[in-house]
Amino acid sequence: MRSESIKSPLLQLQKVRKIFPGVLALDDVDFSARRGEIHAIMGENGAGKSTLIKVLTGAYPRDGGRMMLDGAEIAPRSPQEAQRLGISTVYQEVNLIPSLSVAENIFLGRQPTRWGRIDWRQIRRRAQAALERLDLSIDVGRQLSSYSIAIQQMVAIARAIDISARLLILDEPTSSLDANEVQRLFAVMRKLRDEGMAIIFVSHFLDQIYAITDRITVLRNGRLIGEYPTSQLSRQDLIARMMGRELADLDVQLQQEESGQRDSHQSISMRDIIGRGIIPSPGTRGEGHGGGFLSTPNQSSAPSPALPRSTGGGSEMPSPILRARSLGRSGSIQPFDLEIGAGEVIGLAGLLGSGRSEMARLLFGIDVADSGDIEIGGRKRVFRQPRQAIALGLAFCPEDRKTSGIIPELSIRENIVLALQARGGLFKSLSRARQDEIASGYIKALGIATPSAEQSIGNLSGGNQQKAILARWLAADPRLLILDEPTRGIDVGAKAEIQKLVLSLCRQGTAIVFISSELEEVVRVSDRVLVLRDRALVGQLRGAAISEQAIMQTIAQERPAEVAR
Amino acid sequence: MSSQAVLESASTAPKRGADFGRLHLWGKLLWPALALAILLAIDGICIRGFFSVSIVQGRLTGTLVDIFRYGAPVMVLSVGMTFVLATGGVDLSVGAIMALAGAIAAKAAMPTSLNGMGISPGSGIAIALLVSVLAGMWNGMSVAWLGMQPIVATLVLMVAGRGIARLCIGAANVPLSGTIWTALHNPHLTLPMAPIIVLIVAVVAGLLTRVTSIGLFVEALGGNPVASRYAGVRVGLITFMVYVFCGLCAGIAGIISSADVMIANASSTGMYMELDAILAVVIGGTALTGGRFSLVGSLIGALLIQTLQTTLIYKVPIQQTLVIKAVVVLAVCLLQSAEFRRKSLAVCARLGLSRTRKAAAQVAS
Amino acid sequence: MKRLRLDQRHVPLAATLVVCVLLYVLTGLQYPSFFSPLVLADLFSDNARLDIAALGSTFVILSGGIDLSVASVMALATMFMATAVERFHLHPAIAIVLTLFVGCGVGYLNGALIHFFDLPPFLVTLATLFLARGCCFLISMSPVAAESPFFQSFGEAGLHLGTITLHLGTIVFAGVAIVCIYAAHLTRFGRTVYAMGGNEQAARLMGLAVGKTKVLVYVFGGLAAALAGIMAMANIPSGDPLNYLGQELDVIAAVVIGGTVLTGGVGYLAGTVLGVLILGIMQDFITFGNRDAAWTQITTGLLLFVFVAMQTVLGRWKPGQRQKLWTRRTSTQSIGITS
């Protein structure tokens, strides 16, 4: 390993603070980037990674603390100003002009001129030289978009370096690169590091973090958890710190759970909900234009200490409602096998960017698979449109409510009945009375806090929007419901209600794929957990084997574990 | 915390009253309706006999009747255009399709000796409407399946449509004759025919949005195409249908406006009419970016434009009304621009009007 | 990494060139007199007006916008010019300068509204289309004949090279074309136009003066349209409020047929010149053969369709660049959701 002592810090942040309305996004974070070092910033969703980077690059002004570059205090007000100071950023989605030539992209906005006109020969020559510094020899006269994303990223780096970067921030540069391209990028990064540049590297890929970085800073919930030399931080420790669980704590918690204390903090409202009779009863199932939310069969059953799950093995599973065989899509997720039985809750666990959402998108037909197939009802299907998946009883609550879930202008009622109406075709419309009935039924059943079903959904809080989207799919009475981060960004009460709903649904035979970054939640609701890492399925846990610790261990394994069955 | 959380907190801030959705919709209708009312009031005061309606030779006559009558083509167009704009698209070719419909109807009815098809004027109109639908299908195909930008895809027919019309009947005026044209022009009814057709088209369109789920899908598509696709809405088909319907409306408008002057003309029919139609829809409260639409609003918008035109005719030549129209377009644009509201509110705030500050915060959020 | 194929940027231009040459040869074979240099010279001088306006519009479209007001501004320029010289007896030079100012003014109005208030270019220029046309009628309801000696000499001016006359229009057009090509390829202004058309967000992040450039582009568009209007008076010495009705379509068609992508960022000024030539040759082909003038519009429409379809397909191939919907410019701001 590289010696730690001689590296002098180039950039130092002391007690940097960033406040958004109602949210402390960065809470007195210290950070330093040293010359000749590659430094990783790690953290899960909401950890403050991107806020920190935006403060570094001047996209956000900081609300407190000091930021020193080479000993002098700085306060960049824009990315351009940060760049002038020597802080350059290369983003995952390359911020260059694809329709212009490579050479021009490197010199755009600072073209050398001779007698008032742009000196193209010099631009080409210098661009060539800048790229050769990265051991890249390509035709700089060609259009940028004719090159792969990897090359485009190199060009972006070349531009950044040419504007005399001393600190280079690489924000998830490897997300769309293949293994060879990653190696190539790493070679460049090592070269730059050895030349004395400070590099900040953000990535979701654990293997890459361990392959390239010298130091890791872990953030969680806007706070600094710690800064560690990469060689001295085991994968398990890293994951535990990102997820906010010390392994020792986990063991204690596990014991607590076993002794039945676990449901004390979660059974507050479940009984109420079930008691109020909110969940679609089996009787309404299969009525097509259903929207049943009438009664629950389980009113009388006493809540069990631990939430019930079908802990039995796969052998007793009835014929699966969906079976995927080596389903995959290059650049998105490696081929995986999957079987889902009726009433089963499958949790997808993994770090951000591990391929969880990608898996869901393939199953739902948003992305078209380029290998493998899906079998539903004994027949092989190819989904090219979500519509086809919906017709077969699939439903999907996307991760990003704002951009792909709600239709903000429309009312709650319209948002709720949309999927049901869409399945009914163009001309078969529900009567307004029926729509009102469905909408108000779900509003009551799910406890959507709104004065009226005619309120536009954009005015609701996140949790209520999420419930409305759930209602949209419940009204369509799916056989398999895919929930991608259904509890993100919503308050604790709503979270518990949604988890509860999941369990009630599965009790009535709806299969559920549950994606969440919160392991605790995944553990609580899942019958089976699929663990993903670096865009591949790496392990499977079922029944009693499911625990946060086991999941983290599976993620941390160097080699993909044998996928069970 | 993440910016997601920030978004959440921002979105919860402007929680509004119970029936905000309703009120908002009515609020959208309120302004054009109010503008129309004010304009009518001014007319009533300044122009003698503006409101007088009488029956002359068994027919209803008067300025108000004229407004409905001459405004009919734009009103029909605006019905079709409303759906297109609601999906976030635009159809520039309606003017050309109007000319095309008139030309086809005229050519069909011309005797074969004059290079016509020599069929009855009624069938001619039917063929013309069919061609309009085909034109709409062409637009719809280009936008929905070839993935062209709406503005360009419809530009093609905007250019070529008039050419085809001219190919059919040449550059000159072609007089229209036949009972059906006379009936359209000057029916044996108390009421003029054109407003009745508008009413039929509007009612049919209104029923389509109420009885079927098409209206919901159009608004969903315009509001958030990604979410609509994920919810299973047939995005391509809806887009296609919207352009087809717009084409049909343009055809009907072409027939009405040809019947109005009893002449088919390849270049003058529907000239700049696409712009009037878009303007009417935008005044009516449908945003150019798509989403919520209001058919009634569009009709009011069309009436407003026609009333303005009719008013100004008393004072200025019809051509000069273009200047007024330009000002109206710009005013409507600016009122719809969030940036404008933000900036003007900022100016107000700087002037010390603290009450508007709250509103500025709301707009900004 | 290296793949041997035509750079995507050049495909539309190459297609334009092929169409143009084919059309020229076909027309020439059909009507041998078409090959005479006299006809060629006329081809240029007849289309100089459209050419100049289209060059201005090319910048607008390259920047990712659109200008519907060109034809109206051209008509306004003729009206203004004719009235200033005939009614107010201004010196022609002063009249020209004033007319150019009017063009710039309309362009500035476009650019300022689009930039400062973030309005869709389509709507704003639609409004100025009405505005400029309405102003024509405000000046005069009927055509204003330009009969002063200046306009006569204006029409006859030109370089006489043997039997061929290079008309003033042609010369001015050539000058404008050279200036435009120089500006587009050899100045930072031009490169910024391309960059913002390619990806406005990225251009901003790179620190380019996007706002200033946007306004300038529309000012230039207006200036070019006014100049085109003035040059047109060499051929038809009168100001007519009904002039060039609907010709904004010809201008846009010429630019698109010339290989400029309507979403902006890709295209060549030289392509626009070719595009205008294609339209001109088609016009000649139709007049030479005494065909119905309607065919001009139909073939223009068809060419437009073919070229746009080609661009759309090419656009889909581009990795990393998403298609822009003109209607969604302001509606959604995506905010990074990752931590």
Tab-separated table of N, CA, C and O in Angstrom, chain C residues 165-248:
chain	number	residue	atom	x	y	z
C	165	THR	N	-24.564	38.304	-65.949
C	165	THR	CA	-24.598	39.362	-64.951
C	165	THR	C	-24.719	38.752	-63.565
C	165	THR	O	-25.631	37.974	-63.316
C	166	LEU	N	-23.761	39.070	-62.739
C	166	LEU	CA	-23.910	38.688	-61.331
C	166	LEU	C	-24.688	39.806	-60.663
C	166	LEU	O	-24.189	40.895	-60.473
C	167	HIS	N	-25.941	39.519	-60.335
C	167	HIS	CA	-26.777	40.559	-59.775
C	167	HIS	C	-26.323	40.941	-58.371
C	167	HIS	O	-25.647	40.170	-57.695
C	168	LEU	N	-26.742	42.123	-57.982
C	168	LEU	CA	-26.393	42.602	-56.651
C	168	LEU	C	-26.821	41.599	-55.583
C	168	LEU	O	-26.089	41.297	-54.631
C	169	GLY	N	-28.037	41.046	-55.780
C	169	GLY	CA	-28.561	40.073	-54.825
C	169	GLY	C	-27.600	38.916	-54.639
C	169	GLY	O	-27.298	38.492	-53.528
C	170	THR	N	-27.105	38.406	-55.750
C	170	THR	CA	-26.188	37.280	-55.698
C	170	THR	C	-24.932	37.652	-54.933
C	170	THR	O	-24.423	36.874	-54.121
C	171	ILE	N	-24.445	38.875	-55.222
C	171	ILE	CA	-23.199	39.289	-54.578
C	171	ILE	C	-23.399	39.429	-53.069
C	171	ILE	O	-22.606	38.928	-52.271
C	172	VAL	N	-24.511	40.082	-52.702
C	172	VAL	CA	-24.791	40.247	-51.270
C	172	VAL	C	-24.960	38.883	-50.617
C	172	VAL	O	-24.444	38.608	-49.528
C	173	PHE	N	-25.683	38.014	-51.317
C	173	PHE	CA	-25.891	36.667	-50.770
C	173	PHE	C	-24.550	35.994	-50.537
C	173	PHE	O	-24.317	35.393	-49.475
C	174	ALA	N	-23.659	36.103	-51.522
C	174	ALA	CA	-22.352	35.456	-51.391
C	174	ALA	C	-21.621	36.018	-50.170
C	174	ALA	O	-21.036	35.268	-49.375
C	175	GLY	N	-21.718	37.361	-50.032
C	175	GLY	CA	-21.065	37.991	-48.888
C	175	GLY	C	-21.630	37.465	-47.580
C	175	GLY	O	-20.883	37.077	-46.675
C	176	VAL	N	-22.967	37.435	-47.515
C	176	VAL	CA	-23.608	36.961	-46.282
C	176	VAL	C	-23.209	35.521	-46.007
C	176	VAL	O	-22.900	35.138	-44.870
C	177	ALA	N	-23.206	34.721	-47.062
C	177	ALA	CA	-22.864	33.301	-46.881
C	177	ALA	C	-21.462	33.169	-46.310
C	177	ALA	O	-21.230	32.387	-45.382
C	178	ILE	N	-20.523	33.955	-46.855
C	178	ILE	CA	-19.144	33.854	-46.362
C	178	ILE	C	-19.071	34.281	-44.899
C	178	ILE	O	-18.468	33.600	-44.069
C	179	VAL	N	-19.728	35.401	-44.599
C	179	VAL	CA	-19.724	35.865	-43.202
C	179	VAL	C	-20.313	34.799	-42.285
C	179	VAL	O	-19.773	34.492	-41.219
C	180	CYS	N	-21.448	34.201	-42.721
C	180	CYS	CA	-22.115	33.212	-41.892
C	180	CYS	C	-21.232	31.994	-41.665
C	180	CYS	O	-21.110	31.491	-40.549
C	181	ILE	N	-20.641	31.514	-42.746
C	181	ILE	CA	-19.817	30.309	-42.613
C	181	ILE	C	-18.620	30.612	-41.717
C	181	ILE	O	-18.262	29.812	-40.848
C	182	TYR	N	-18.050	31.803	-41.908
C	182	TYR	CA	-16.931	32.206	-41.058
C	182	TYR	C	-17.375	32.232	-39.590
C	182	TYR	O	-16.744	31.645	-38.713
C	183	ALA	N	-18.516	32.883	-39.361
C	183	ALA	CA	-18.992	33.020	-37.982
C	183	ALA	C	-19.302	31.660	-37.362
C	183	ALA	O	-18.996	31.407	-36.201
C	184	ALA	N	-19.876	30.786	-38.162
C	184	ALA	CA	-20.296	29.499	-37.615
C	184	ALA	C	-19.111	28.625	-37.259
C	184	ALA	O	-19.146	27.897	-36.274
C	185	HIS	N	-18.070	28.696	-38.063
C	185	HIS	CA	-16.995	27.725	-37.868
C	185	HIS	C	-15.735	28.310	-37.256
C	185	HIS	O	-14.917	27.584	-36.724
C	186	LEU	N	-15.592	29.615	-37.329
C	186	LEU	CA	-14.318	30.165	-36.886
C	186	LEU	C	-14.445	31.186	-35.757
C	186	LEU	O	-13.476	31.841	-35.417
C	187	THR	N	-15.635	31.317	-35.196
C	187	THR	CA	-15.733	32.220	-34.046
C	187	THR	C	-16.331	31.463	-32.870
C	187	THR	O	-17.018	30.457	-33.041
C	188	ARG	N	-16.068	31.974	-31.681
C	188	ARG	CA	-16.614	31.326	-30.493
C	188	ARG	C	-18.132	31.433	-30.482
C	188	ARG	O	-18.809	30.532	-30.012
C	189	PHE	N	-18.638	32.548	-30.995
C	189	PHE	CA	-20.093	32.705	-31.077
C	189	PHE	C	-20.706	31.513	-31.821
C	189	PHE	O	-21.622	30.855	-31.335
C	190	GLY	N	-20.160	31.243	-32.989
C	190	GLY	CA	-20.703	30.153	-33.805
C	190	GLY	C	-20.633	28.820	-33.100
C	190	GLY	O	-21.591	28.046	-33.088
C	191	ARG	N	-19.490	28.569	-32.473
C	191	ARG	CA	-19.332	27.270	-31.810
C	191	ARG	C	-20.274	27.159	-30.615
C	191	ARG	O	-20.757	26.077	-30.293
C	192	THR	N	-20.526	28.284	-29.953
C	192	THR	CA	-21.472	28.257	-28.835
C	192	THR	C	-22.870	27.928	-29.340
C	192	THR	O	-23.615	27.196	-28.695
C	193	VAL	N	-23.208	28.470	-30.519
C	193	VAL	CA	-24.514	28.161	-31.099
C	193	VAL	C	-24.645	26.650	-31.291
C	193	VAL	O	-25.647	26.036	-30.887
C	194	TYR	N	-23.614	26.051	-31.865
C	194	TYR	CA	-23.657	24.603	-32.068
C	194	TYR	C	-23.756	23.876	-30.732
C	194	TYR	O	-24.522	22.925	-30.572
C	195	ALA	N	-22.967	24.326	-29.778
C	195	ALA	CA	-22.920	23.626	-28.490
C	195	ALA	C	-24.263	23.683	-27.791
C	195	ALA	O	-24.762	22.684	-27.283
C	196	MET	N	-24.893	24.869	-27.772
C	196	MET	CA	-26.157	24.960	-27.046
C	196	MET	C	-27.268	24.207	-27.769
C	196	MET	O	-28.190	23.700	-27.130
C	197	GLY	N	-27.145	24.109	-29.082
C	197	GLY	CA	-28.121	23.293	-29.800
C	197	GLY	C	-27.925	21.815	-29.509
C	197	GLY	O	-28.863	21.044	-29.480
C	198	GLY	N	-26.659	21.427	-29.287
C	198	GLY	CA	-26.357	20.024	-29.025
C	198	GLY	C	-26.807	19.610	-27.636
C	198	GLY	O	-27.390	18.547	-27.461
C	199	ASN	N	-26.553	20.441	-26.659
C	199	ASN	CA	-26.941	20.125	-25.287
C	199	ASN	C	-26.820	21.401	-24.467
C	199	ASN	O	-25.741	21.762	-24.020
C	200	GLU	N	-27.954	22.072	-24.290
C	200	GLU	CA	-27.917	23.389	-23.670
C	200	GLU	C	-27.409	23.311	-22.233
C	200	GLU	O	-26.629	24.133	-21.785
C	201	GLN	N	-27.860	22.277	-21.535
C	201	GLN	CA	-27.464	22.098	-20.142
C	201	GLN	C	-25.940	21.988	-20.026
C	201	GLN	O	-25.302	22.686	-19.221
C	202	ALA	N	-25.382	21.112	-20.850
C	202	ALA	CA	-23.929	20.916	-20.802
C	202	ALA	C	-23.204	22.191	-21.194
C	202	ALA	O	-22.185	22.553	-20.601
C	203	ALA	N	-23.753	22.896	-22.191
C	203	ALA	CA	-23.113	24.136	-22.626
C	203	ALA	C	-23.056	25.131	-21.476
C	203	ALA	O	-22.053	25.814	-21.269
C	204	ARG	N	-24.137	25.197	-20.708
C	204	ARG	CA	-24.150	26.077	-19.545
C	204	ARG	C	-23.084	25.656	-18.540
C	204	ARG	O	-22.356	26.479	-18.002
C	205	LEU	N	-23.026	24.337	-18.290
C	205	LEU	CA	-22.060	23.827	-17.315
C	205	LEU	C	-20.630	24.095	-17.748
C	205	LEU	O	-19.733	24.224	-16.935
C	206	MET	N	-20.419	24.144	-19.068
C	206	MET	CA	-19.073	24.404	-19.557
C	206	MET	C	-18.736	25.881	-19.470
C	206	MET	O	-17.649	26.294	-19.869
C	207	GLY	N	-19.695	26.666	-19.024
C	207	GLY	CA	-19.431	28.079	-18.842
C	207	GLY	C	-19.587	28.903	-20.109
C	207	GLY	O	-19.045	30.006	-20.202
C	208	LEU	N	-20.318	28.387	-21.101
C	208	LEU	CA	-20.518	29.159	-22.324
C	208	LEU	C	-21.610	30.209	-22.093
C	208	LEU	O	-22.512	30.005	-21.280
C	209	ALA	N	-21.520	31.289	-22.828
C	209	ALA	CA	-22.485	32.385	-22.662
C	209	ALA	C	-23.766	32.053	-23.411
C	209	ALA	O	-24.063	32.617	-24.459
C	210	VAL	N	-24.534	31.125	-22.857
C	210	VAL	CA	-25.704	30.616	-23.567
C	210	VAL	C	-26.759	31.703	-23.765
C	210	VAL	O	-27.288	31.886	-24.863
C	211	GLY	N	-27.067	32.430	-22.700
C	211	GLY	CA	-28.128	33.426	-22.787
C	211	GLY	C	-27.850	34.494	-23.824
C	211	GLY	O	-28.670	34.773	-24.690
C	212	LYS	N	-26.651	35.054	-23.759
C	212	LYS	CA	-26.281	36.121	-24.683
C	212	LYS	C	-26.341	35.613	-26.119
C	212	LYS	O	-26.886	36.275	-27.008
C	213	THR	N	-25.816	34.430	-26.305
C	213	THR	CA	-25.788	33.862	-27.645
C	213	THR	C	-27.198	33.651	-28.181
C	213	THR	O	-27.478	33.889	-29.352
C	214	LYS	N	-28.090	33.207	-27.298
C	214	LYS	CA	-29.458	32.941	-27.724
C	214	LYS	C	-30.097	34.220	-28.262
C	214	LYS	O	-30.696	34.223	-29.334
C	215	VAL	N	-29.955	35.294	-27.519
C	215	VAL	CA	-30.541	36.555	-27.964
C	215	VAL	C	-29.908	36.977	-29.288
C	215	VAL	O	-30.606	37.344	-30.239
C	216	LEU	N	-28.589	36.874	-29.353
C	216	LEU	CA	-27.878	37.288	-30.566
C	216	LEU	C	-28.343	36.517	-31.792
C	216	LEU	O	-28.477	37.072	-32.881
C	217	VAL	N	-28.585	35.235	-31.596
C	217	VAL	CA	-28.991	34.391	-32.710
C	217	VAL	C	-30.294	34.895	-33.325
C	217	VAL	O	-30.437	34.978	-34.544
C	218	TYR	N	-31.233	35.249	-32.464
C	218	TYR	CA	-32.509	35.742	-32.987
C	218	TYR	C	-32.354	37.128	-33.612
C	218	TYR	O	-33.001	37.446	-34.609
C	219	VAL	N	-31.490	37.952	-33.017
C	219	VAL	CA	-31.227	39.259	-33.616
C	219	VAL	C	-30.659	39.064	-35.019
C	219	VAL	O	-31.088	39.710	-35.976
C	220	PHE	N	-29.735	38.132	-35.134
C	220	PHE	CA	-29.151	37.875	-36.447
C	220	PHE	C	-30.211	37.364	-37.414
C	220	PHE	O	-30.240	37.750	-38.581
C	221	GLY	N	-31.094	36.492	-36.916
C	221	GLY	CA	-32.174	35.985	-37.755
C	221	GLY	C	-33.029	37.128	-38.292
C	221	GLY	O	-33.365	37.182	-39.476
C	222	GLY	N	-33.374	38.073	-37.408
C	222	GLY	CA	-34.176	39.213	-37.828
C	222	GLY	C	-33.436	40.088	-38.819
C	222	GLY	O	-33.990	40.532	-39.826
C	223	LEU	N	-32.144	40.300	-38.546
C	223	LEU	CA	-31.316	41.115	-39.440
C	223	LEU	C	-31.267	40.505	-40.834
C	223	LEU	O	-31.464	41.185	-41.849
C	224	ALA	N	-31.043	39.188	-40.867
C	224	ALA	CA	-30.962	38.508	-42.150
C	224	ALA	C	-32.279	38.609	-42.900
C	224	ALA	O	-32.303	38.841	-44.118
C	225	ALA	N	-33.388	38.470	-42.173
C	225	ALA	CA	-34.689	38.549	-42.821
C	225	ALA	C	-34.906	39.941	-43.413
C	225	ALA	O	-35.399	40.085	-44.547
C	226	ALA	N	-34.517	40.983	-42.659
C	226	ALA	CA	-34.682	42.345	-43.164
C	226	ALA	C	-33.820	42.557	-44.401
C	226	ALA	O	-34.265	43.124	-45.407
C	227	LEU	N	-32.591	42.071	-44.332
C	227	LEU	CA	-31.698	42.203	-45.489
C	227	LEU	C	-32.282	41.469	-46.689
C	227	LEU	O	-32.266	41.972	-47.819
C	228	ALA	N	-32.838	40.294	-46.435
C	228	ALA	CA	-33.463	39.530	-47.516
C	228	ALA	C	-34.594	40.324	-48.133
C	228	ALA	O	-34.750	40.371	-49.354
C	229	GLY	N	-35.385	40.974	-47.280
C	229	GLY	CA	-36.483	41.782	-47.789
C	229	GLY	C	-35.973	42.897	-48.685
C	229	GLY	O	-36.508	43.145	-49.764
C	230	ILE	N	-34.902	43.565	-48.226
C	230	ILE	CA	-34.353	44.671	-49.028
C	230	ILE	C	-33.862	44.146	-50.370
C	230	ILE	O	-34.141	44.722	-51.425
C	231	MET	N	-33.132	43.039	-50.334
C	231	MET	CA	-32.569	42.503	-51.573
C	231	MET	C	-33.677	42.073	-52.527
C	231	MET	O	-33.536	42.142	-53.739
C	232	ALA	N	-34.802	41.629	-51.960
C	232	ALA	CA	-35.897	41.187	-52.822
C	232	ALA	C	-36.441	42.345	-53.638
C	232	ALA	O	-36.989	42.150	-54.724
C	233	MET	N	-36.258	43.581	-53.127
C	233	MET	CA	-36.790	44.733	-53.853
C	233	MET	C	-36.030	44.984	-55.135
C	233	MET	O	-36.477	45.744	-55.991
C	234	ALA	N	-34.880	44.364	-55.279
C	234	ALA	CA	-34.164	44.469	-56.543
C	234	ALA	C	-34.951	43.779	-57.647
C	234	ALA	O	-34.965	44.209	-58.792
C	235	ASN	N	-35.624	42.677	-57.292
C	235	ASN	CA	-36.402	41.950	-58.291
C	235	ASN	C	-37.797	42.532	-58.441
C	235	ASN	O	-38.279	42.739	-59.540
C	236	ILE	N	-38.459	42.748	-57.320
C	236	ILE	CA	-39.822	43.273	-57.355
C	236	ILE	C	-39.822	44.584	-56.580
C	236	ILE	O	-39.907	44.569	-55.343
C	237	PRO	N	-39.695	45.713	-57.242
C	237	PRO	CA	-39.546	46.977	-56.522
C	237	PRO	C	-40.875	47.502	-55.995
C	237	PRO	O	-41.424	48.470	-56.518
C	238	SER	N	-41.380	46.844	-54.980
C	238	SER	CA	-42.571	47.394	-54.322
C	238	SER	C	-42.654	46.814	-52.936
C	238	SER	O	-42.043	45.786	-52.637
C	239	GLY	N	-43.377	47.500	-52.083
C	239	GLY	CA	-43.628	46.955	-50.758
C	239	GLY	C	-45.064	46.492	-50.701
C	239	GLY	O	-45.973	47.266	-50.966
C	240	ASP	N	-45.248	45.226	-50.412
C	240	ASP	CA	-46.603	44.690	-50.407
C	240	ASP	C	-46.850	44.013	-49.072
C	240	ASP	O	-46.097	43.119	-48.684
C	241	PRO	N	-47.888	44.446	-48.376
C	241	PRO	CA	-48.131	43.808	-47.062
C	241	PRO	C	-48.458	42.327	-47.176
C	241	PRO	O	-48.395	41.612	-46.198
C	242	LEU	N	-48.815	41.894	-48.380
C	242	LEU	CA	-49.144	40.476	-48.544
C	242	LEU	C	-47.959	39.661	-49.065
C	242	LEU	O	-48.093	38.483	-49.352
C	243	ASN	N	-46.807	40.335	-49.190
C	243	ASN	CA	-45.638	39.634	-49.704
C	243	ASN	C	-45.246	38.434	-48.844
C	243	ASN	O	-45.346	38.494	-47.629
C	244	TYR	N	-44.758	37.416	-49.498
C	244	TYR	CA	-44.115	36.286	-48.802
C	244	TYR	C	-45.006	35.637	-47.758
C	244	TYR	O	-44.532	35.136	-46.756
C	245	LEU	N	-46.300	35.665	-48.020
C	245	LEU	CA	-47.215	35.008	-47.095
C	245	LEU	C	-46.876	33.514	-47.049
C	245	LEU	O	-46.816	32.851	-48.067
C	246	GLY	N	-46.647	33.015	-45.866
C	246	GLY	CA	-46.382	31.576	-45.728
C	246	GLY	C	-44.981	31.148	-46.117
C	246	GLY	O	-44.674	29.962	-46.124
C	247	GLN	N	-44.110	32.126	-46.440
C	247	GLN	CA	-42.782	31.706	-46.876
C	247	GLN	C	-41.868	31.281	-45.732
C	247	GLN	O	-40.802	30.743	-45.974
C	248	GLU	N	-42.314	31.520	-44.479
C	248	GLU	CA	-41.511	30.997	-43.367
C	248	GLU	C	-41.338	29.485	-43.523
C	248	GLU	O	-40.324	28.927	-43.133
